[in-house]
Amino acid sequence: MSDFNGLNVAEHLAYEAAQPWPEATRTHEQTPLVSFENVRRDFGTVAAIKGASAAIYPGDRIALLGSSGSGKSTLLHLLGGLDQPSGGAVEWPALGDPTQLRPGKVAFVFQAQSLMPPLTALENVALPLLLLGAAPEEAQQQAAAALETLELASIAGQLPEELSGGQAQRVAVARALMTRPQLILADEPTGQLDSATAQHLMDVLLAALGPDTALVLATHDLAVARRMQSVWRMENGVLEGNL
Ligand SMILES: Nc1ncnc2c1ncn2[C@@H]1O[C@H](COP(=O)(O)OP(=O)(O)O)[C@@H](O)[C@H]1O
Ligand SMILES: [Mg+2]
């Protein structure tokens, strides 16, 4: 099997592991979007997060690397206010009322198919603006523009079941961008995609992102992680890296 530019999987992994990592280029001058201190999350006897502390600043591009079950999704859910820590604290100093984070200020892109099956791609993308009270015509116009940006104009009228995996993930990215969020939490958005499609998704996502929008992207794909500016590593619930 030679899926990666003519390299087999083992050669590809060895090649990726030998590449240089991004420089630590984060500046910590602004008020953090999210700051978390000593965060723990226990599920019964499973300690999914074991005391993590860090902050996310405007414009951050952070790869959250870690093997399956290491705690990446749990951390993203806590950072987006979808879940509460068992100990420690998560705060959103620059984002105001923590009950009003979504869908306006914080947006998610999930690993699994997350589009609403009975709605077209366009209607799925318009949804966050409708939730925020936009007029339907305005929401549809902006959704059409977002689909155009992500090279998806031709599939605007299709249902999720009529899309390829890569198209569906790009629609989910378009939906996440709709409210011009200050933070996007992307949970293995390229997890179901082959390496070329994954890189294309990263191309369009990074190109569409406003300079001040922070992105935290969980992945176990080293080639995807290298597209980001800094790397956090999660192993067994312990967070390390360029925190
Ligand atoms: N809702 C849940 N209930 C029970 N255990 C959970 C739940 N969510 C996650 N876990 C457990 O927490 C650990 C971390 O899971 P997760 O954050 O999904 O890891 P990752 O996203 O890195 O694959 C795993 O052991 C997982 O089984
Ligand atoms: Mg996960």
PDB file of C-alpha atoms and ligand atoms in Angstrom:
ATOM      1  CA  MET A   1       0.000   0.000   0.000  1.00  0.00           C
ATOM      2  CA  SER A   2       1.500   3.338  -0.986  1.00  0.00           C
ATOM      3  CA  ASP A   3      -0.891   6.032   0.001  1.00  0.00           C
ATOM      4  CA  PHE A   4       1.516   8.809   0.998  1.00  0.00           C
ATOM      5  CA  ASN A   5       3.417  10.243  -1.979  1.00  0.00           C
ATOM      6  CA  GLY A   6       4.690   6.807  -2.933  1.00  0.00           C
ATOM      7  CA  LEU A   7       5.783   5.924   0.613  1.00  0.00           C
ATOM      8  CA  ASN A   8       4.224   3.039   2.479  1.00  0.00           C
ATOM      9  CA  VAL A   9       2.639   3.751   5.846  1.00  0.00           C
ATOM     10  CA  ALA A  10       5.717   2.888   7.926  1.00  0.00           C
ATOM     11  CA  GLU A  11       7.994   4.968   5.678  1.00  0.00           C
ATOM     12  CA  HIS A  12       5.525   7.819   5.808  1.00  0.00           C
ATOM     13  CA  LEU A  13       5.415   7.763   9.611  1.00  0.00           C
ATOM     14  CA  ALA A  14       9.226   7.665   9.811  1.00  0.00           C
ATOM     15  CA  TYR A  15       9.425  10.573   7.354  1.00  0.00           C
ATOM     16  CA  GLU A  16       6.876  12.594   9.325  1.00  0.00           C
ATOM     17  CA  ALA A  17       8.586  11.915  12.646  1.00  0.00           C
ATOM     18  CA  ALA A  18      11.880  13.224  11.207  1.00  0.00           C
ATOM     19  CA  GLN A  19      10.439  16.581  10.075  1.00  0.00           C
ATOM     20  CA  PRO A  20      11.069  19.692  12.211  1.00  0.00           C
ATOM     21  CA  TRP A  21       8.295  20.851  14.511  1.00  0.00           C
ATOM     22  CA  PRO A  22       6.833  24.372  14.354  1.00  0.00           C
ATOM     23  CA  GLU A  23       8.704  27.056  16.279  1.00  0.00           C
ATOM     24  CA  ALA A  24       7.099  28.298  19.468  1.00  0.00           C
ATOM     25  CA  THR A  25       5.692  31.552  18.055  1.00  0.00           C
ATOM     26  CA  ARG A  26       2.854  32.244  20.484  1.00  0.00           C
ATOM     27  CA  THR A  27       2.621  35.699  21.980  1.00  0.00           C
ATOM     28  CA  HIS A  28       0.796  36.077  25.272  1.00  0.00           C
ATOM     29  CA  GLU A  29       0.126  39.798  25.245  1.00  0.00           C
ATOM     30  CA  GLN A  30      -3.642  39.802  24.751  1.00  0.00           C
ATOM     31  CA  THR A  31      -6.407  38.728  27.105  1.00  0.00           C
ATOM     32  CA  PRO A  32      -6.825  34.963  26.708  1.00  0.00           C
ATOM     33  CA  LEU A  33      -9.929  33.602  25.003  1.00  0.00           C
ATOM     34  CA  VAL A  34      -9.790  30.578  27.279  1.00  0.00           C
ATOM     35  CA  SER A  35      -7.666  29.956  30.313  1.00  0.00           C
ATOM     36  CA  PHE A  36      -7.726  26.779  32.329  1.00  0.00           C
ATOM     37  CA  GLU A  37      -6.001  25.820  35.524  1.00  0.00           C
ATOM     38  CA  ASN A  38      -5.515  22.380  37.044  1.00  0.00           C
ATOM     39  CA  VAL A  39      -8.442  20.986  35.112  1.00  0.00           C
ATOM     40  CA  ARG A  40      -9.444  17.410  35.873  1.00  0.00           C
ATOM     41  CA  ARG A  41     -12.210  15.364  34.323  1.00  0.00           C
ATOM     42  CA  ASP A  42     -13.096  11.999  35.769  1.00  0.00           C
ATOM     43  CA  PHE A  43     -15.594   9.594  34.244  1.00  0.00           C
ATOM     44  CA  GLY A  44     -16.268   7.222  37.140  1.00  0.00           C
ATOM     45  CA  THR A  45     -12.900   5.646  37.829  1.00  0.00           C
ATOM     46  CA  VAL A  46     -11.386   6.853  34.529  1.00  0.00           C
ATOM     47  CA  ALA A  47      -9.271  10.012  34.904  1.00  0.00           C
ATOM     48  CA  ALA A  48      -9.620  11.408  31.369  1.00  0.00           C
ATOM     49  CA  ILE A  49      -7.832  14.719  32.162  1.00  0.00           C
ATOM     50  CA  LYS A  50      -5.318  14.804  34.989  1.00  0.00           C
ATOM     51  CA  GLY A  51      -4.723  18.427  35.942  1.00  0.00           C
ATOM     52  CA  ALA A  52      -4.234  20.430  32.733  1.00  0.00           C
ATOM     53  CA  SER A  53      -3.309  24.127  32.708  1.00  0.00           C
ATOM     54  CA  ALA A  54      -2.841  26.447  29.712  1.00  0.00           C
ATOM     55  CA  ALA A  55      -4.401  29.366  27.852  1.00  0.00           C
ATOM     56  CA  ILE A  56      -5.565  30.065  24.307  1.00  0.00           C
ATOM     57  CA  TYR A  57      -4.927  33.497  22.800  1.00  0.00           C
ATOM     58  CA  PRO A  58      -6.405  35.251  19.752  1.00  0.00           C
ATOM     59  CA  GLY A  59      -4.836  33.982  16.556  1.00  0.00           C
ATOM     60  CA  ASP A  60      -3.414  30.802  18.118  1.00  0.00           C
ATOM     61  CA  ARG A  61      -3.072  27.797  15.814  1.00  0.00           C
ATOM     62  CA  ILE A  62      -2.678  24.850  18.165  1.00  0.00           C
ATOM     63  CA  ALA A  63      -2.452  21.182  17.222  1.00  0.00           C
ATOM     64  CA  LEU A  64      -3.652  18.886  20.005  1.00  0.00           C
ATOM     65  CA  LEU A  65      -1.796  15.653  19.337  1.00  0.00           C
ATOM     66  CA  GLY A  66      -2.429  12.408  21.124  1.00  0.00           C
ATOM     67  CA  SER A  67      -3.348   8.807  20.568  1.00  0.00           C
ATOM     68  CA  SER A  68      -6.909   7.541  20.711  1.00  0.00           C
ATOM     69  CA  GLY A  69      -8.337   7.664  24.246  1.00  0.00           C
ATOM     70  CA  SER A  70      -5.689  10.137  25.497  1.00  0.00           C
ATOM     71  CA  GLY A  71      -8.285  12.798  26.388  1.00  0.00           C
ATOM     72  CA  LYS A  72      -8.318  15.137  23.361  1.00  0.00           C
ATOM     73  CA  SER A  73     -12.097  15.223  22.854  1.00  0.00           C
ATOM     74  CA  THR A  74     -12.703  15.590  26.583  1.00  0.00           C
ATOM     75  CA  LEU A  75     -10.394  18.618  26.685  1.00  0.00           C
ATOM     76  CA  LEU A  76     -12.008  20.242  23.618  1.00  0.00           C
ATOM     77  CA  HIS A  77     -15.471  19.790  25.137  1.00  0.00           C
ATOM     78  CA  LEU A  78     -14.299  21.456  28.357  1.00  0.00           C
ATOM     79  CA  LEU A  79     -12.680  24.335  26.420  1.00  0.00           C
ATOM     80  CA  GLY A  80     -15.924  24.955  24.534  1.00  0.00           C
ATOM     81  CA  GLY A  81     -18.117  24.793  27.631  1.00  0.00           C
ATOM     82  CA  LEU A  82     -19.878  21.622  26.449  1.00  0.00           C
ATOM     83  CA  ASP A  83     -18.776  19.820  29.611  1.00  0.00           C
ATOM     84  CA  GLN A  84     -17.787  20.798  33.163  1.00  0.00           C
ATOM     85  CA  PRO A  85     -14.505  19.850  34.863  1.00  0.00           C
ATOM     86  CA  SER A  86     -14.485  17.553  37.907  1.00  0.00           C
ATOM     87  CA  GLY A  87     -11.831  19.820  39.427  1.00  0.00           C
ATOM     88  CA  GLY A  88     -10.001  23.039  38.579  1.00  0.00           C
ATOM     89  CA  ALA A  89     -11.456  25.838  36.473  1.00  0.00           C
ATOM     90  CA  VAL A  90     -12.025  26.857  32.857  1.00  0.00           C
ATOM     91  CA  GLU A  91     -12.578  30.560  32.189  1.00  0.00           C
ATOM     92  CA  TRP A  92     -13.212  32.629  29.043  1.00  0.00           C
ATOM     93  CA  PRO A  93     -11.731  36.032  29.995  1.00  0.00           C
ATOM     94  CA  ALA A  94     -12.102  37.635  26.542  1.00  0.00           C
ATOM     95  CA  LEU A  95     -15.425  36.041  25.618  1.00  0.00           C
ATOM     96  CA  GLY A  96     -17.845  37.352  28.239  1.00  0.00           C
ATOM     97  CA  ASP A  97     -20.863  35.418  29.503  1.00  0.00           C
ATOM     98  CA  PRO A  98     -19.928  31.700  29.560  1.00  0.00           C
ATOM     99  CA  THR A  99     -23.549  30.706  28.878  1.00  0.00           C
ATOM    100  CA  GLN A 100     -23.413  32.573  25.537  1.00  0.00           C
ATOM    101  CA  LEU A 101     -20.297  31.035  23.969  1.00  0.00           C
ATOM    102  CA  ARG A 102     -22.003  28.983  21.261  1.00  0.00           C
ATOM    103  CA  PRO A 103     -22.766  29.223  18.416  1.00  0.00           C
ATOM    104  CA  GLY A 104     -21.481  32.800  18.091  1.00  0.00           C
ATOM    105  CA  LYS A 105     -18.080  32.978  19.747  1.00  0.00           C
ATOM    106  CA  VAL A 106     -16.972  29.351  19.913  1.00  0.00           C
ATOM    107  CA  ALA A 107     -17.584  26.880  17.081  1.00  0.00           C
ATOM    108  CA  PHE A 108     -16.977  23.147  16.852  1.00  0.00           C
ATOM    109  CA  VAL A 109     -16.019  20.896  13.967  1.00  0.00           C
ATOM    110  CA  PHE A 110     -16.573  17.290  15.005  1.00  0.00           C
ATOM    111  CA  GLN A 111     -14.814  14.202  13.741  1.00  0.00           C
ATOM    112  CA  ALA A 112     -17.966  12.297  12.966  1.00  0.00           C
ATOM    113  CA  GLN A 113     -20.589  13.307  10.441  1.00  0.00           C
ATOM    114  CA  SER A 114     -22.400  16.167  12.160  1.00  0.00           C
ATOM    115  CA  LEU A 115     -24.593  17.673   9.419  1.00  0.00           C
ATOM    116  CA  MET A 116     -28.364  17.553   9.842  1.00  0.00           C
ATOM    117  CA  PRO A 117     -29.531  14.816   7.427  1.00  0.00           C
ATOM    118  CA  PRO A 118     -32.783  16.443   6.214  1.00  0.00           C
ATOM    119  CA  LEU A 119     -31.144  19.809   5.450  1.00  0.00           C
ATOM    120  CA  THR A 120     -29.125  20.705   2.348  1.00  0.00           C
ATOM    121  CA  ALA A 121     -25.488  21.747   2.655  1.00  0.00           C
ATOM    122  CA  LEU A 122     -26.579  25.383   2.328  1.00  0.00           C
ATOM    123  CA  GLU A 123     -29.243  25.030   5.024  1.00  0.00           C
ATOM    124  CA  ASN A 124     -26.787  23.297   7.364  1.00  0.00           C
ATOM    125  CA  VAL A 125     -24.305  26.136   6.958  1.00  0.00           C
ATOM    126  CA  ALA A 126     -27.001  28.794   7.473  1.00  0.00           C
ATOM    127  CA  LEU A 127     -28.173  27.199  10.732  1.00  0.00           C
ATOM    128  CA  PRO A 128     -25.827  28.934  13.247  1.00  0.00           C
ATOM    129  CA  LEU A 129     -26.857  32.372  11.952  1.00  0.00           C
ATOM    130  CA  LEU A 130     -30.537  31.434  12.150  1.00  0.00           C
ATOM    131  CA  LEU A 131     -29.974  30.344  15.768  1.00  0.00           C
ATOM    132  CA  LEU A 132     -28.499  33.768  16.445  1.00  0.00           C
ATOM    133  CA  GLY A 133     -31.627  35.406  15.021  1.00  0.00           C
ATOM    134  CA  ALA A 134     -30.500  36.396  11.513  1.00  0.00           C
ATOM    135  CA  ALA A 135     -33.160  36.833   8.838  1.00  0.00           C
ATOM    136  CA  PRO A 136     -33.416  33.667   6.683  1.00  0.00           C
ATOM    137  CA  GLU A 137     -32.433  35.462   3.458  1.00  0.00           C
ATOM    138  CA  GLU A 138     -29.392  37.034   5.062  1.00  0.00           C
ATOM    139  CA  ALA A 139     -28.354  33.681   6.574  1.00  0.00           C
ATOM    140  CA  GLN A 140     -28.706  31.928   3.207  1.00  0.00           C
ATOM    141  CA  GLN A 141     -26.709  34.614   1.414  1.00  0.00           C
ATOM    142  CA  GLN A 142     -23.861  34.347   3.891  1.00  0.00           C
ATOM    143  CA  ALA A 143     -24.002  30.551   3.800  1.00  0.00           C
ATOM    144  CA  ALA A 144     -23.727  30.643   0.009  1.00  0.00           C
ATOM    145  CA  ALA A 145     -20.681  32.916   0.298  1.00  0.00           C
ATOM    146  CA  ALA A 146     -19.065  30.584   2.858  1.00  0.00           C
ATOM    147  CA  LEU A 147     -19.651  27.565   0.608  1.00  0.00           C
ATOM    148  CA  GLU A 148     -18.107  29.491  -2.282  1.00  0.00           C
ATOM    149  CA  THR A 149     -15.006  30.227  -0.187  1.00  0.00           C
ATOM    150  CA  LEU A 150     -14.595  26.544   0.587  1.00  0.00           C
ATOM    151  CA  GLU A 151     -15.054  25.589  -3.092  1.00  0.00           C
ATOM    152  CA  LEU A 152     -18.426  23.987  -2.380  1.00  0.00           C
ATOM    153  CA  ALA A 153     -20.823  26.198  -4.357  1.00  0.00           C
ATOM    154  CA  SER A 154     -21.732  23.338  -6.693  1.00  0.00           C
ATOM    155  CA  ILE A 155     -23.019  21.101  -3.880  1.00  0.00           C
ATOM    156  CA  ALA A 156     -25.016  23.763  -1.991  1.00  0.00           C
ATOM    157  CA  GLY A 157     -28.352  22.067  -2.758  1.00  0.00           C
ATOM    158  CA  GLN A 158     -27.258  18.523  -1.929  1.00  0.00           C
ATOM    159  CA  LEU A 159     -28.190  16.564   1.163  1.00  0.00           C
ATOM    160  CA  PRO A 160     -25.427  15.281   3.495  1.00  0.00           C
ATOM    161  CA  GLU A 161     -25.965  11.693   2.271  1.00  0.00           C
ATOM    162  CA  GLU A 162     -25.100  12.866  -1.249  1.00  0.00           C
ATOM    163  CA  LEU A 163     -21.707  14.291  -0.200  1.00  0.00           C
ATOM    164  CA  SER A 164     -18.304  12.621  -0.041  1.00  0.00           C
ATOM    165  CA  GLY A 165     -16.575  12.510   3.368  1.00  0.00           C
ATOM    166  CA  GLY A 166     -14.252  15.334   2.362  1.00  0.00           C
ATOM    167  CA  GLN A 167     -17.108  17.509   1.097  1.00  0.00           C
ATOM    168  CA  ALA A 168     -19.126  16.889   4.263  1.00  0.00           C
ATOM    169  CA  GLN A 169     -16.175  17.919   6.447  1.00  0.00           C
ATOM    170  CA  ARG A 170     -15.677  21.088   4.388  1.00  0.00           C
ATOM    171  CA  VAL A 171     -19.389  21.881   4.840  1.00  0.00           C
ATOM    172  CA  ALA A 172     -18.918  21.416   8.613  1.00  0.00           C
ATOM    173  CA  VAL A 173     -15.949  23.806   8.440  1.00  0.00           C
ATOM    174  CA  ALA A 174     -18.051  26.346   6.510  1.00  0.00           C
ATOM    175  CA  ARG A 175     -20.741  26.049   9.193  1.00  0.00           C
ATOM    176  CA  ALA A 176     -18.149  26.634  11.940  1.00  0.00           C
ATOM    177  CA  LEU A 177     -16.879  29.773  10.182  1.00  0.00           C
ATOM    178  CA  MET A 178     -20.343  31.286   9.682  1.00  0.00           C
ATOM    179  CA  THR A 179     -20.598  33.285  12.882  1.00  0.00           C
ATOM    180  CA  ARG A 180     -16.987  34.537  12.577  1.00  0.00           C
ATOM    181  CA  PRO A 181     -16.181  32.801  15.884  1.00  0.00           C
ATOM    182  CA  GLN A 182     -13.225  33.867  17.989  1.00  0.00           C
ATOM    183  CA  LEU A 183     -12.353  30.236  18.700  1.00  0.00           C
ATOM    184  CA  ILE A 184     -12.782  27.105  16.586  1.00  0.00           C
ATOM    185  CA  LEU A 185     -12.390  23.732  18.289  1.00  0.00           C
ATOM    186  CA  ALA A 186     -11.883  21.068  15.639  1.00  0.00           C
ATOM    187  CA  ASP A 187     -11.946  17.445  16.801  1.00  0.00           C
ATOM    188  CA  GLU A 188     -10.019  15.275  14.323  1.00  0.00           C
ATOM    189  CA  PRO A 189     -11.734  16.993  11.373  1.00  0.00           C
ATOM    190  CA  THR A 190      -9.500  15.067   8.963  1.00  0.00           C
ATOM    191  CA  GLY A 191      -9.827  11.757  10.809  1.00  0.00           C
ATOM    192  CA  GLN A 192     -11.968  10.103   8.135  1.00  0.00           C
ATOM    193  CA  LEU A 193     -10.080  11.523   5.154  1.00  0.00           C
ATOM    194  CA  ASP A 194      -7.206  10.256   3.014  1.00  0.00           C
ATOM    195  CA  SER A 195      -4.011  12.297   3.293  1.00  0.00           C
ATOM    196  CA  ALA A 196      -4.510  14.400   0.132  1.00  0.00           C
ATOM    197  CA  THR A 197      -8.117  15.270   1.094  1.00  0.00           C
ATOM    198  CA  ALA A 198      -6.961  16.015   4.649  1.00  0.00           C
ATOM    199  CA  GLN A 199      -4.360  18.469   3.378  1.00  0.00           C
ATOM    200  CA  HIS A 200      -6.952  20.136   1.143  1.00  0.00           C
ATOM    201  CA  LEU A 201      -9.278  20.569   4.120  1.00  0.00           C
ATOM    202  CA  MET A 202      -6.393  22.165   6.039  1.00  0.00           C
ATOM    203  CA  ASP A 203      -5.664  24.462   3.059  1.00  0.00           C
ATOM    204  CA  VAL A 204      -9.216  25.790   2.901  1.00  0.00           C
ATOM    205  CA  LEU A 205      -9.643  25.979   6.676  1.00  0.00           C
ATOM    206  CA  LEU A 206      -6.421  27.914   7.268  1.00  0.00           C
ATOM    207  CA  ALA A 207      -7.098  30.213   4.295  1.00  0.00           C
ATOM    208  CA  ALA A 208     -10.640  30.999   5.490  1.00  0.00           C
ATOM    209  CA  LEU A 209      -9.658  31.680   9.108  1.00  0.00           C
ATOM    210  CA  GLY A 210      -9.555  35.323  10.226  1.00  0.00           C
ATOM    211  CA  PRO A 211      -6.127  36.290  11.618  1.00  0.00           C
ATOM    212  CA  ASP A 212      -7.495  36.748  15.148  1.00  0.00           C
ATOM    213  CA  THR A 213      -9.564  33.570  15.207  1.00  0.00           C
ATOM    214  CA  ALA A 214      -7.911  30.912  17.357  1.00  0.00           C
ATOM    215  CA  LEU A 215      -7.947  27.305  16.198  1.00  0.00           C
ATOM    216  CA  VAL A 216      -7.352  24.269  18.375  1.00  0.00           C
ATOM    217  CA  LEU A 217      -7.318  21.134  16.262  1.00  0.00           C
ATOM    218  CA  ALA A 218      -7.114  17.635  17.704  1.00  0.00           C
ATOM    219  CA  THR A 219      -5.416  15.143  15.444  1.00  0.00           C
ATOM    220  CA  HIS A 220      -3.135  12.150  15.443  1.00  0.00           C
ATOM    221  CA  ASP A 221      -1.933  12.996  11.926  1.00  0.00           C
ATOM    222  CA  LEU A 222       1.552  14.496  12.189  1.00  0.00           C
ATOM    223  CA  ALA A 223       1.315  16.044   8.713  1.00  0.00           C
ATOM    224  CA  VAL A 224      -1.849  17.895   9.769  1.00  0.00           C
ATOM    225  CA  ALA A 225      -0.312  18.935  13.101  1.00  0.00           C
ATOM    226  CA  ARG A 226       2.653  20.492  11.307  1.00  0.00           C
ATOM    227  CA  ARG A 227       0.335  22.957   9.555  1.00  0.00           C
ATOM    228  CA  MET A 228      -0.312  24.593  12.932  1.00  0.00           C
ATOM    229  CA  GLN A 229       1.958  27.010  14.825  1.00  0.00           C
ATOM    230  CA  SER A 230       2.275  25.149  18.076  1.00  0.00           C
ATOM    231  CA  VAL A 231       1.737  21.691  19.398  1.00  0.00           C
ATOM    232  CA  TRP A 232       0.126  20.438  22.581  1.00  0.00           C
ATOM    233  CA  ARG A 233       0.531  16.774  23.341  1.00  0.00           C
ATOM    234  CA  MET A 234      -2.008  14.785  25.301  1.00  0.00           C
ATOM    235  CA  GLU A 235      -0.955  11.426  26.658  1.00  0.00           C
ATOM    236  CA  ASN A 236      -3.053   9.508  29.165  1.00  0.00           C
ATOM    237  CA  GLY A 237      -4.836  12.644  30.328  1.00  0.00           C
ATOM    238  CA  VAL A 238      -1.599  14.621  30.817  1.00  0.00           C
ATOM    239  CA  LEU A 239      -1.191  17.776  28.711  1.00  0.00           C
ATOM    240  CA  GLU A 240       2.298  18.901  27.674  1.00  0.00           C
ATOM    241  CA  GLY A 241       3.901  21.025  24.981  1.00  0.00           C
ATOM    242  CA  ASN A 242       3.968  24.696  24.024  1.00  0.00           C
ATOM    243  CA  LEU A 243       1.304  25.614  26.600  1.00  0.00           C
TER     244      LEU A 243
HETATM  245  N1  LIG B   1     -18.763  10.403  28.375  1.00  0.00           N
HETATM  246  C1  LIG B   1     -17.840   9.531  28.784  1.00  0.00           C
HETATM  247  N2  LIG B   1     -18.133   8.593  29.684  1.00  0.00           N
HETATM  248  C2  LIG B   1     -17.200   7.718  30.136  1.00  0.00           C
HETATM  249  N3  LIG B   1     -15.918   7.719  29.746  1.00  0.00           N
HETATM  250  C3  LIG B   1     -15.550   8.647  28.849  1.00  0.00           C
HETATM  251  C4  LIG B   1     -16.480   9.594  28.302  1.00  0.00           C
HETATM  252  N4  LIG B   1     -15.832  10.401  27.436  1.00  0.00           N
HETATM  253  C5  LIG B   1     -14.558   9.964  27.408  1.00  0.00           C
HETATM  254  N5  LIG B   1     -14.378   8.927  28.246  1.00  0.00           N
HETATM  255  C6  LIG B   1     -13.100   8.227  28.502  1.00  0.00           C
HETATM  256  O1  LIG B   1     -12.098   9.221  28.739  1.00  0.00           O
HETATM  257  C7  LIG B   1     -10.891   8.862  28.117  1.00  0.00           C
HETATM  258  C8  LIG B   1     -10.501   9.948  27.104  1.00  0.00           C
HETATM  259  O2  LIG B   1     -11.420   9.924  26.030  1.00  0.00           O
HETATM  260  P1  LIG B   1     -11.421  10.975  24.847  1.00  0.00           P
HETATM  261  O3  LIG B   1     -11.327  12.356  25.420  1.00  0.00           O
HETATM  262  O4  LIG B   1     -12.576  10.676  23.985  1.00  0.00           O
HETATM  263  O5  LIG B   1     -10.033  10.646  24.102  1.00  0.00           O
HETATM  264  P2  LIG B   1      -9.573  10.999  22.607  1.00  0.00           P
HETATM  265  O6  LIG B   1     -10.476  12.058  22.085  1.00  0.00           O
HETATM  266  O7  LIG B   1      -8.146  11.446  22.757  1.00  0.00           O
HETATM  267  O8  LIG B   1      -9.677   9.743  21.820  1.00  0.00           O
HETATM  268  C9  LIG B   1     -11.101   7.501  27.477  1.00  0.00           C
HETATM  269  O9  LIG B   1     -10.679   6.528  28.402  1.00  0.00           O
HETATM  270  C10 LIG B   1     -12.618   7.453  27.295  1.00  0.00           C
HETATM  271  O10 LIG B   1     -13.087   6.134  27.311  1.00  0.00           O
HETATM  272 MG    MG B   2     -11.638  12.051  20.392  1.00  0.00          MG
END
